[in-house]
Short mmCIF file of C-alpha atoms in Angstrom, two decimals:
data_model
loop_
_atom_site.label_atom_id
_atom_site.label_comp_id
_atom_site.label_asym_id
_atom_site.label_seq_id
_atom_site.Cartn_x
_atom_site.Cartn_y
_atom_site.Cartn_z
CA UNK A 1 115.61 104.56 67.67
CA UNK A 2 112.51 104.70 65.56
CA UNK A 3 110.22 102.42 67.31
CA UNK A 4 107.82 103.76 70.13
CA UNK A 5 109.19 101.43 72.84
CA UNK A 6 112.87 102.46 72.63
CA UNK A 7 111.99 106.07 72.42
CA UNK A 8 109.65 106.10 75.45
CA UNK A 9 112.20 103.97 77.56
CA UNK A 10 115.03 106.38 76.74
CA UNK A 11 112.93 109.38 77.65
CA UNK A 12 111.65 107.64 80.85
CA UNK A 13 115.28 106.92 81.92
CA UNK A 14 116.39 110.51 81.22
CA UNK A 15 113.61 111.87 83.39
CA UNK A 16 113.91 109.22 86.25
CA UNK A 17 117.77 109.24 86.29
CA UNK A 18 117.85 105.46 86.57
CA UNK A 19 117.42 102.65 84.04
CA UNK A 20 113.88 101.46 83.54
CA UNK A 21 113.70 98.20 85.68
CA UNK A 22 111.03 96.52 83.48
CA UNK A 23 110.74 95.71 79.76
CA UNK A 24 108.40 97.89 77.79
CA UNK A 25 106.39 96.86 74.85
CA UNK A 26 104.49 99.57 72.79
CA UNK A 27 101.41 99.38 70.60
CA UNK A 28 103.58 99.25 67.35
CA UNK A 29 105.12 95.83 68.68
CA UNK A 30 108.62 97.25 69.42
CA UNK A 31 110.13 96.36 72.84
CA UNK A 32 112.97 97.77 74.96
CA UNK A 33 114.38 97.17 78.40
CA UNK A 34 115.99 94.37 80.48
CA UNK A 35 115.14 90.86 79.25
CA UNK A 36 113.69 88.25 81.67
CA UNK A 37 111.68 90.90 83.59
CA UNK A 38 107.94 91.42 83.54
CA UNK A 39 106.69 93.41 80.62
CA UNK A 40 104.64 96.66 80.76
CA UNK A 41 102.47 96.63 77.69
CA UNK A 42 101.14 99.96 76.29
CA UNK A 43 98.32 98.53 74.27
CA UNK A 44 97.48 101.75 72.51
CA UNK A 45 98.45 105.48 72.31
CA UNK A 46 95.63 106.20 74.80
CA UNK A 47 97.71 104.61 77.49
CA UNK A 48 100.49 107.08 76.79
CA UNK A 49 98.08 110.01 76.86
CA UNK A 50 96.75 108.96 80.28
CA UNK A 51 100.28 108.92 81.69
CA UNK A 52 101.41 112.07 79.85
CA UNK A 53 98.40 114.21 81.07
CA UNK A 54 98.56 112.76 84.58
CA UNK A 55 102.25 111.95 85.34
CA UNK A 56 102.99 109.67 88.17
CA UNK A 57 100.98 107.01 89.89
CA UNK A 58 97.46 108.15 89.04
CA UNK A 59 98.25 108.31 85.25
CA UNK A 60 99.63 104.66 85.41
CA UNK A 61 96.59 103.50 87.44
CA UNK A 62 94.15 105.04 85.01
CA UNK A 63 95.85 103.21 82.08
CA UNK A 64 95.78 100.01 84.11
CA UNK A 65 92.14 100.22 85.14
CA UNK A 66 90.99 101.16 81.72
CA UNK A 67 92.84 98.17 80.28
CA UNK A 68 95.00 100.40 78.05
CA UNK A 69 98.11 99.24 80.03
CA UNK A 70 98.70 95.51 81.03
CA UNK A 71 101.56 93.62 82.69
CA UNK A 72 102.83 90.29 81.34
CA UNK A 73 104.63 88.20 83.87
CA UNK A 74 104.73 88.17 87.67
CA UNK A 75 102.50 91.09 88.86
CA UNK A 76 104.16 91.14 92.35
CA UNK A 77 107.68 91.35 90.76
CA UNK A 78 106.50 94.17 88.46
CA UNK A 79 104.99 96.27 91.26
CA UNK A 80 108.16 95.73 93.36
CA UNK A 81 110.45 96.80 90.65
CA UNK A 82 108.13 99.95 89.83
CA UNK A 83 107.88 100.78 93.53
CA UNK A 84 111.39 102.26 93.41
CA UNK A 85 110.81 104.67 90.59
CA UNK A 86 107.11 105.59 91.17
CA UNK A 87 105.88 104.89 94.75
CA UNK A 88 108.96 105.15 96.79
CA UNK A 89 110.67 108.08 95.03
CA UNK A 90 110.92 111.26 96.83
CA UNK A 91 110.67 113.20 93.54
CA UNK A 92 107.37 115.22 93.28
CA UNK A 93 105.09 114.38 90.30
CA UNK A 94 106.17 116.24 87.04
CA UNK A 95 104.05 119.31 86.41
CA UNK A 96 103.44 121.49 83.26
CA UNK A 97 106.27 123.85 84.30
CA UNK A 98 108.79 121.10 84.16
CA UNK A 99 108.62 120.97 80.41
CA UNK A 100 109.45 124.67 80.41
CA UNK A 101 112.20 124.72 83.16
CA UNK A 102 114.28 121.67 82.14
CA UNK A 103 115.56 121.34 78.66
CA UNK A 104 115.85 117.54 79.14
CA UNK A 105 112.29 117.15 80.25
CA UNK A 106 111.13 119.60 77.47
CA UNK A 107 112.83 117.57 74.79
CA UNK A 108 111.32 114.33 76.01
CA UNK A 109 107.89 115.78 76.48
CA UNK A 110 107.86 117.13 72.86
CA UNK A 111 108.85 113.77 71.42
CA UNK A 112 106.30 111.94 73.58
CA UNK A 113 103.69 114.52 72.40
CA UNK A 114 104.53 113.65 68.78
CA UNK A 115 103.90 110.01 69.58
CA UNK A 116 100.66 110.70 71.27
CA UNK A 117 99.18 112.87 68.58
CA UNK A 118 96.85 115.89 68.82
CA UNK A 119 94.26 114.39 71.29
CA UNK A 120 92.57 115.72 74.32
CA UNK A 121 93.23 113.87 77.74
CA UNK A 122 91.03 110.76 77.97
CA UNK A 123 88.27 110.99 80.81
CA UNK A 124 89.08 108.97 83.97
CA UNK A 125 87.75 105.47 84.03
CA UNK A 126 84.25 105.39 85.52
CA UNK A 127 85.51 103.37 88.45
CA UNK A 128 87.29 106.50 89.73
CA UNK A 129 85.62 108.56 92.50
CA UNK A 130 87.04 112.10 91.95
CA UNK A 131 87.07 114.37 94.99
CA UNK A 132 84.94 116.97 93.12
CA UNK A 133 82.00 114.56 93.27
CA UNK A 134 82.08 113.95 96.95
CA UNK A 135 79.36 115.79 98.88
CA UNK A 136 79.70 117.24 102.42
CA UNK A 137 82.68 117.94 104.54
CA UNK A 138 85.42 115.23 104.95
CA UNK A 139 84.13 112.47 107.32
CA UNK A 140 80.65 113.83 107.72
CA UNK A 141 78.02 111.18 108.02
CA UNK A 142 76.63 111.64 104.54
CA UNK A 143 80.16 111.61 102.99
CA UNK A 144 81.13 108.57 104.93
CA UNK A 145 78.07 106.74 103.59
CA UNK A 146 78.97 107.62 100.08
CA UNK A 147 82.57 106.52 100.63
CA UNK A 148 81.48 103.15 102.20
CA UNK A 149 79.07 102.58 99.45
CA UNK A 150 81.77 103.07 96.75
CA UNK A 151 83.98 100.37 98.21
CA UNK A 152 81.55 97.77 99.59
CA UNK A 153 78.47 98.01 97.41
CA UNK A 154 80.28 96.36 94.50
CA UNK A 155 78.22 93.21 94.67
CA UNK A 156 78.23 90.43 97.31
CA UNK A 157 78.69 87.81 94.66
CA UNK A 158 81.95 89.48 93.67
CA UNK A 159 83.26 89.66 97.19
CA UNK A 160 82.11 85.93 97.64
CA UNK A 161 84.57 85.04 94.92
CA UNK A 162 87.47 87.03 96.26
CA UNK A 163 87.03 86.56 100.15
CA UNK A 164 85.82 82.91 99.99
CA UNK A 165 83.08 81.48 102.14
CA UNK A 166 84.21 83.30 105.33
CA UNK A 167 83.26 86.64 103.91
CA UNK A 168 85.80 88.34 106.20
CA UNK A 169 87.53 91.31 104.73
CA UNK A 170 90.29 91.96 107.13
CA UNK A 171 93.63 90.38 108.05
CA UNK A 172 93.48 86.59 108.83
CA UNK A 173 95.50 84.90 111.67
CA UNK A 174 97.75 82.28 110.07
CA UNK A 175 99.45 79.15 111.54
CA UNK A 176 101.14 76.19 110.05
CA UNK A 177 98.78 74.21 107.81
CA UNK A 178 96.12 76.89 107.81
CA UNK A 179 93.79 77.57 104.88
CA UNK A 180 92.18 81.11 104.30
CA UNK A 181 89.11 79.77 105.89
CA UNK A 182 90.76 78.34 108.99
CA UNK A 183 93.03 81.45 109.29
CA UNK A 184 89.97 83.75 109.21
CA UNK A 185 88.06 81.60 111.73
CA UNK A 186 91.01 81.66 114.12
CA UNK A 187 91.24 85.47 113.74
CA UNK A 188 87.51 85.87 114.77
CA UNK A 189 87.96 83.51 117.70
CA UNK A 190 91.16 85.28 118.88
CA UNK A 191 89.17 88.51 119.04
CA UNK A 192 86.41 86.85 120.91
CA UNK A 193 88.88 85.47 123.52
CA UNK A 194 90.60 88.75 123.73
CA UNK A 195 87.23 90.45 124.66
CA UNK A 196 86.58 87.67 127.05
CA UNK A 197 83.18 87.02 125.68
CA UNK A 198 80.75 84.64 127.57
CA UNK A 199 77.07 83.77 127.26
CA UNK A 200 74.74 86.63 128.14
CA UNK A 201 77.02 89.36 127.14
CA UNK A 202 76.27 92.20 124.66
CA UNK A 203 78.71 92.77 121.88
CA UNK A 204 78.69 95.73 119.46
CA UNK A 205 80.48 95.12 116.20
CA UNK A 206 81.40 98.32 114.64
CA UNK A 207 81.66 98.11 110.85
CA UNK A 208 80.31 94.62 110.92
CA UNK A 209 80.70 93.96 107.17
CA UNK A 210 78.89 90.79 106.06
CA UNK A 211 78.23 89.69 109.63
CA UNK A 212 81.03 87.09 110.09
CA UNK A 213 82.22 88.44 113.53
CA UNK A 214 78.76 88.87 114.80
CA UNK A 215 77.72 85.34 113.78
CA UNK A 216 80.84 83.75 115.14
CA UNK A 217 80.43 85.60 118.49
CA UNK A 218 76.79 84.65 118.77
CA UNK A 219 77.18 81.00 117.62
CA UNK A 220 80.34 80.12 119.44
CA UNK A 221 80.23 82.31 122.64
CA UNK A 222 76.48 82.80 123.16
CA UNK A 223 76.44 86.61 123.10
CA UNK A 224 73.76 88.94 122.00
CA UNK A 225 75.32 90.96 118.98
CA UNK A 226 74.48 94.34 117.44
CA UNK A 227 76.38 94.95 114.17
CA UNK A 228 76.36 98.20 112.40
CA UNK A 229 77.35 99.11 108.88
CA UNK A 230 76.81 102.00 106.43
CA UNK A 231 76.57 99.39 103.49
CA UNK A 232 73.04 98.28 102.71
CA UNK A 233 74.37 95.43 100.63
CA UNK A 234 76.38 94.25 103.45
CA UNK A 235 73.51 94.44 105.98
CA UNK A 236 71.12 92.53 103.82
CA UNK A 237 73.61 89.75 103.26
CA UNK A 238 74.53 89.58 106.92
CA UNK A 239 70.80 89.37 107.95
CA UNK A 240 70.31 86.64 105.52
CA UNK A 241 73.16 84.59 106.97
CA UNK A 242 71.93 85.09 110.51
CA UNK A 243 68.54 83.80 109.40
CA UNK A 244 69.99 80.81 107.63
CA UNK A 245 72.05 79.90 110.68
CA UNK A 246 69.14 80.22 113.10
CA UNK A 247 70.81 83.26 114.88
CA UNK A 248 68.44 86.01 113.92
CA UNK A 249 67.23 86.14 117.52
CA UNK A 250 70.87 86.73 118.71
CA UNK A 251 72.13 88.96 115.88
CA UNK A 252 70.76 92.41 114.96
CA UNK A 253 72.28 94.03 111.92
CA UNK A 254 71.69 97.74 111.38
CA UNK A 255 72.41 100.25 108.70
CA UNK A 256 73.59 102.78 111.16
CA UNK A 257 76.48 105.12 111.76
CA UNK A 258 78.44 104.25 114.85
CA UNK A 259 77.93 107.85 115.96
CA UNK A 260 74.16 107.18 116.22
CA UNK A 261 74.39 104.02 118.33
CA UNK A 262 72.58 104.93 121.66
CA UNK A 263 71.55 101.87 123.30
CA UNK A 264 74.55 101.06 125.45
CA UNK A 265 76.10 99.97 127.61
CA UNK A 266 77.71 96.98 125.91
CA UNK A 267 80.03 94.45 127.63
CA UNK A 268 82.40 94.46 124.60
CA UNK A 269 83.03 96.28 121.28
CA UNK A 270 84.78 94.95 118.24
CA UNK A 271 86.09 97.27 115.53
CA UNK A 272 87.73 95.29 112.72
CA UNK A 273 89.14 97.09 109.70
CA UNK A 274 86.74 99.95 110.28
CA UNK A 275 88.78 102.71 112.09
CA UNK A 276 90.65 103.39 108.77
CA UNK A 277 87.56 105.15 107.55
CA UNK A 278 87.21 107.51 110.58
CA UNK A 279 89.80 110.02 109.85
CA UNK A 280 92.22 112.06 111.90
CA UNK A 281 89.72 114.86 112.49
CA UNK A 282 87.13 112.32 113.97
CA UNK A 283 89.33 109.79 115.77
CA UNK A 284 89.11 111.24 119.22
CA UNK A 285 85.21 111.49 118.85
CA UNK A 286 85.26 107.78 117.53
CA UNK A 287 87.20 106.80 120.75
CA UNK A 288 84.95 108.73 123.02
CA UNK A 289 81.87 107.40 121.52
CA UNK A 290 82.95 103.78 121.93
CA UNK A 291 84.24 104.46 125.41
CA UNK A 292 80.70 105.81 126.32
CA UNK A 293 79.00 102.81 124.87
CA UNK A 294 81.12 100.29 127.09
CA UNK A 295 80.06 99.47 130.69
CA UNK A 296 82.84 99.86 133.26
CA UNK A 297 85.22 96.93 132.72
CA UNK A 298 84.20 96.61 129.16
CA UNK A 299 86.62 95.82 126.39
CA UNK A 300 87.37 97.28 122.99
CA UNK A 301 89.27 95.32 120.29
CA UNK A 302 90.37 97.74 117.67
CA UNK A 303 91.92 95.85 114.58
CA UNK A 304 93.46 98.66 112.32
CA UNK A 305 95.99 99.17 109.61
CA UNK A 306 98.76 101.56 110.55
CA UNK A 307 101.39 103.58 108.56
CA UNK A 308 104.80 104.66 109.54
CA UNK A 309 105.18 107.91 111.15
CA UNK A 310 106.48 111.00 109.26
CA UNK A 311 108.83 113.65 110.55
CA UNK A 312 106.27 116.24 109.38
CA UNK A 313 102.88 114.61 110.19
CA UNK A 314 101.10 117.66 108.53
CA UNK A 315 102.57 116.55 105.17
CA UNK A 316 100.78 113.30 105.17
CA UNK A 317 98.43 112.71 102.30
CA UNK A 318 96.38 109.81 101.28
CA UNK A 319 97.65 107.71 98.38
CA UNK A 320 96.14 108.94 95.12
CA UNK A 321 95.17 105.45 93.83
CA UNK A 322 93.63 104.34 97.09
CA UNK A 323 91.57 107.52 97.47
CA UNK A 324 90.24 107.67 93.95
CA UNK A 325 89.64 103.97 93.49
CA UNK A 326 89.55 101.96 96.52
CA UNK A 327 88.85 103.75 99.95
CA UNK A 328 87.72 107.31 99.28
CA UNK A 329 88.65 109.53 102.32
CA UNK A 330 90.25 106.68 103.98
CA UNK A 331 93.22 107.56 106.28
CA UNK A 332 96.05 105.67 108.01
CA UNK A 333 97.64 106.67 111.25
CA UNK A 334 100.70 105.51 112.99
CA UNK A 335 99.95 102.94 115.83
CA UNK A 336 101.21 105.37 118.45
CA UNK A 337 98.67 108.07 117.47
CA UNK A 338 95.91 105.47 117.63
CA UNK A 339 96.99 104.49 121.24
CA UNK A 340 97.24 108.12 122.20
CA UNK A 341 93.75 108.94 120.97
CA UNK A 342 92.28 105.83 122.81
CA UNK A 343 93.99 106.83 126.00
CA UNK A 344 92.83 110.44 125.60
CA UNK A 345 89.22 109.08 125.51
CA UNK A 346 89.74 107.29 128.81
CA UNK A 347 90.73 103.89 127.73
CA UNK A 348 93.51 101.91 129.28
CA UNK A 349 95.39 100.15 126.49
CA UNK A 350 96.32 96.66 127.82
CA UNK A 351 97.64 94.79 124.73
CA UNK A 352 98.87 95.47 121.31
CA UNK A 353 99.53 92.50 118.86
CA UNK A 354 101.28 93.19 115.53
CA UNK A 355 99.82 91.17 112.56
CA UNK A 356 101.75 92.74 109.70
CA UNK A 357 103.01 89.57 108.09
CA UNK A 358 99.68 87.91 108.42
CA UNK A 359 97.98 90.59 106.22
CA UNK A 360 100.49 89.90 103.50
CA UNK A 361 99.55 86.24 103.45
CA UNK A 362 95.83 87.07 103.56
CA UNK A 363 96.13 89.48 100.59
CA UNK A 364 97.99 87.00 98.53
CA UNK A 365 95.33 84.41 99.19
CA UNK A 366 92.65 87.03 98.04
CA UNK A 367 94.63 87.69 94.91
CA UNK A 368 94.78 84.03 94.15
CA UNK A 369 90.97 83.74 94.61
CA UNK A 370 90.54 86.68 92.26
CA UNK A 371 92.71 85.31 89.51
CA UNK A 372 91.14 81.79 89.90
CA UNK A 373 87.59 83.38 89.47
CA UNK A 374 88.77 86.23 87.09
CA UNK A 375 86.08 85.67 84.52
CA UNK A 376 83.28 85.41 86.93
CA UNK A 377 84.51 88.51 88.76
CA UNK A 378 84.70 90.46 85.49
CA UNK A 379 81.08 89.44 84.77
CA UNK A 380 79.84 90.37 88.16
CA UNK A 381 81.78 93.58 88.87
CA UNK A 382 83.11 94.69 85.44
CA UNK A 383 86.71 94.47 84.07
CA UNK A 384 87.68 97.82 85.41
CA UNK A 385 86.61 97.02 89.00
CA UNK A 386 88.37 93.69 88.84
CA UNK A 387 91.61 95.30 87.71
CA UNK A 388 91.20 97.82 90.53
CA UNK A 389 91.09 95.04 93.15
CA UNK A 390 93.83 93.09 91.62
CA UNK A 391 96.18 96.09 91.74
CA UNK A 392 95.07 97.08 95.13
CA UNK A 393 95.47 93.76 96.78
CA UNK A 394 98.80 92.85 95.11
CA UNK A 395 100.38 96.26 95.89
CA UNK A 396 99.07 96.05 99.57
CA UNK A 397 100.46 92.61 99.98
CA UNK A 398 103.87 93.97 98.99
CA UNK A 399 103.43 97.00 101.29
CA UNK A 400 102.78 94.77 104.41
CA UNK A 401 105.63 92.46 103.39
CA UNK A 402 108.11 95.33 103.09
CA UNK A 403 107.04 96.96 106.37
CA UNK A 404 105.70 100.03 104.51
CA UNK A 405 102.40 99.59 106.40
CA UNK A 406 101.25 97.45 109.23
CA UNK A 407 98.12 96.06 111.04
CA UNK A 408 97.60 95.85 114.75
CA UNK A 409 95.03 94.55 117.24
CA UNK A 410 94.84 96.88 120.20
CA UNK A 411 92.95 95.56 123.32
CA UNK A 412 91.64 98.61 125.42
CA UNK A 413 89.40 98.46 128.58
CA UNK A 414 87.17 100.96 130.15
CA UNK A 415 88.83 100.47 133.51
CA UNK A 416 86.54 100.89 136.57
CA UNK A 417 87.41 103.72 138.95
CA UNK A 418 88.65 101.16 141.55
CA UNK A 419 91.38 100.17 138.93
CA UNK A 420 90.70 96.58 138.38
CA UNK A 421 90.39 95.90 134.50
CA UNK A 422 88.96 92.44 134.80
CA UNK A 423 91.96 90.83 133.07
CA UNK A 424 94.39 88.25 134.48
CA UNK A 425 97.83 89.28 135.77
CA UNK A 426 99.40 87.31 132.95
CA UNK A 427 98.16 88.72 129.69
CA UNK A 428 97.63 86.89 126.40
CA UNK A 429 96.26 83.80 127.89
CA UNK A 430 93.94 83.80 124.95
CA UNK A 431 96.77 82.63 122.59
CA UNK A 432 96.85 79.20 124.44
CA UNK A 433 93.59 78.17 122.64
CA UNK A 434 93.24 77.64 119.01
CA UNK A 435 90.28 77.47 116.82
CA UNK A 436 89.13 74.11 115.17
CA UNK A 437 91.55 72.50 112.80
CA UNK A 438 90.60 71.95 109.23
CA UNK A 439 90.53 68.21 109.75
CA UNK A 440 88.13 68.53 112.66
CA UNK A 441 90.49 67.02 115.09
CA UNK A 442 90.36 68.10 118.75
CA UNK A 443 93.09 69.44 120.87
CA UNK A 444 94.08 68.08 124.29
CA UNK A 445 94.29 71.32 126.22
CA UNK A 446 91.99 74.17 127.18
CA UNK A 447 92.59 77.78 127.99
CA UNK A 448 93.58 78.62 131.51
CA UNK A 449 90.65 80.05 133.57
CA UNK A 450 90.52 83.84 133.51
CA UNK A 451 90.38 85.94 136.54
CA UNK A 452 86.90 87.10 135.44
CA UNK A 453 85.60 83.65 134.92
CA UNK A 454 85.30 84.07 131.06
CA UNK A 455 86.88 80.72 130.16
CA UNK A 456 84.58 78.80 132.39
CA UNK A 457 81.65 80.42 130.67
CA UNK A 458 83.21 79.86 127.21
CA UNK A 459 83.69 76.15 127.77
CA UNK A 460 80.07 75.83 128.96
CA UNK A 461 78.86 77.59 125.83
CA UNK A 462 81.19 75.34 123.66
CA UNK A 463 79.90 72.27 125.34
CA UNK A 464 76.36 73.24 124.16
CA UNK A 465 77.46 73.21 120.71
CA UNK A 466 79.36 69.91 120.94
CA UNK A 467 82.85 71.47 120.23
CA UNK A 468 86.25 71.59 121.88
CA UNK A 469 89.22 73.48 120.74
CA UNK A 470 92.90 72.51 120.55
CA UNK A 471 96.09 74.24 121.17
CA UNK A 472 97.41 76.39 118.18
CA UNK A 473 100.75 74.91 116.75
CA UNK A 474 103.60 76.96 117.93
CA UNK A 475 101.77 78.82 120.61
CA UNK A 476 101.84 78.70 124.41
CA UNK A 477 100.84 80.05 127.68
CA UNK A 478 103.76 82.57 127.42
CA UNK A 479 101.67 84.60 124.99
CA UNK A 480 103.65 83.75 121.87
CA UNK A 481 101.71 83.46 118.72
CA UNK A 482 102.09 80.98 115.78
CA UNK A 483 104.64 82.00 113.17
CA UNK A 484 103.02 82.80 109.79
CA UNK A 485 103.83 80.65 106.74
CA UNK A 486 105.75 82.02 103.82
CA UNK A 487 103.82 83.67 101.05
CA UNK A 488 104.66 80.70 98.80
CA UNK A 489 102.71 78.43 100.81
CA UNK A 490 99.38 80.40 100.69
#
């Protein structure tokens, strides 16, 4: 056992207590592990030093982001195999004392140290956002601005390559024969229908991103929209799109914290993929602020990723990779906790739709886009940033597919004191109407009239734009939704 790969694989198996599920190739060309599986390639000794000085997930991530570690073969398969020994294990990360207390670990550490050589730990890749550099208390306005900038101010050109022309950075709504673009359009239209938008209404889009929801609502439903974001790059891009589409008079994009919006009341509020940034300590404040901005009878559509509940909620901690490289200070909450906080703020929760499988399909489509435009993305954002997004999106796709995390649309109403929410007795009439098909064909049916007259107003607005909409394949008036396609068909 003279080569680096057999030695490392043997030590890893001793420490983990299970056979290494992937093949390993070291910098000296030696290999070890099961044939026919993806191969983890340690390109140099520095990769090993990163793992040795930061055992567990963060060390592996640093080696990946820096390019010192690569994977040959199917990335999804590799991450799935690694999950059982890295991400899903209940074993705590190894610390310095482990080498002293456990003879087996001590022997392995000494041999690995001989392979590493007498070098100091490498600095983290520049793409990492260490907690010590973050200013202000957690989820303060200043610190939230910094966190949003870290994630979204990567470059609009980069996001165009990954997200596609829709520039929607949240879970799409898939049906048979859909493309990423049509699925994102269907998602935006679904939200508009759930909110009961009609000409003349005011919509607040919290965390508006690159403006896709605001533009769709203004163009297709004739509403006045205010979109707020903390990202200056997103705001500039969204304003440019509004001007190009002749919607600048109906869409206002602000660089503004949702806590500073004071020009209510609004008829409706959309919050799509934004509440994950709010944090547990601020969530009730978030819900109360949005409640206060709505007029009586106004609706909130909260589209948010959720995690599984824990027996001890106080033990919850943010994933190290996500916190350091993707969403600094981001937090996930169980969907039950979100509903509770919305209700505490005064909302009546009227509908909850689970879109977990849809997000797996969306992420796989984004990964496909990134890989198809890899050289351009590296040129635009740097190799390290491209590797961050590739790992983040591929691992997230598996997490949604394996039911480790989910995503939900919650429709909540500021129900008036007399108790009528302005919704029909039969919920989910919005699912009976689909967005335009990719082929431009027109459906034969229209959405049933709503109790509040929103459908009639919507058809009038649609007629002004020369459009009609057809029934979604597989959906009906009973509130069922189209079945998502398998990942292979994305």
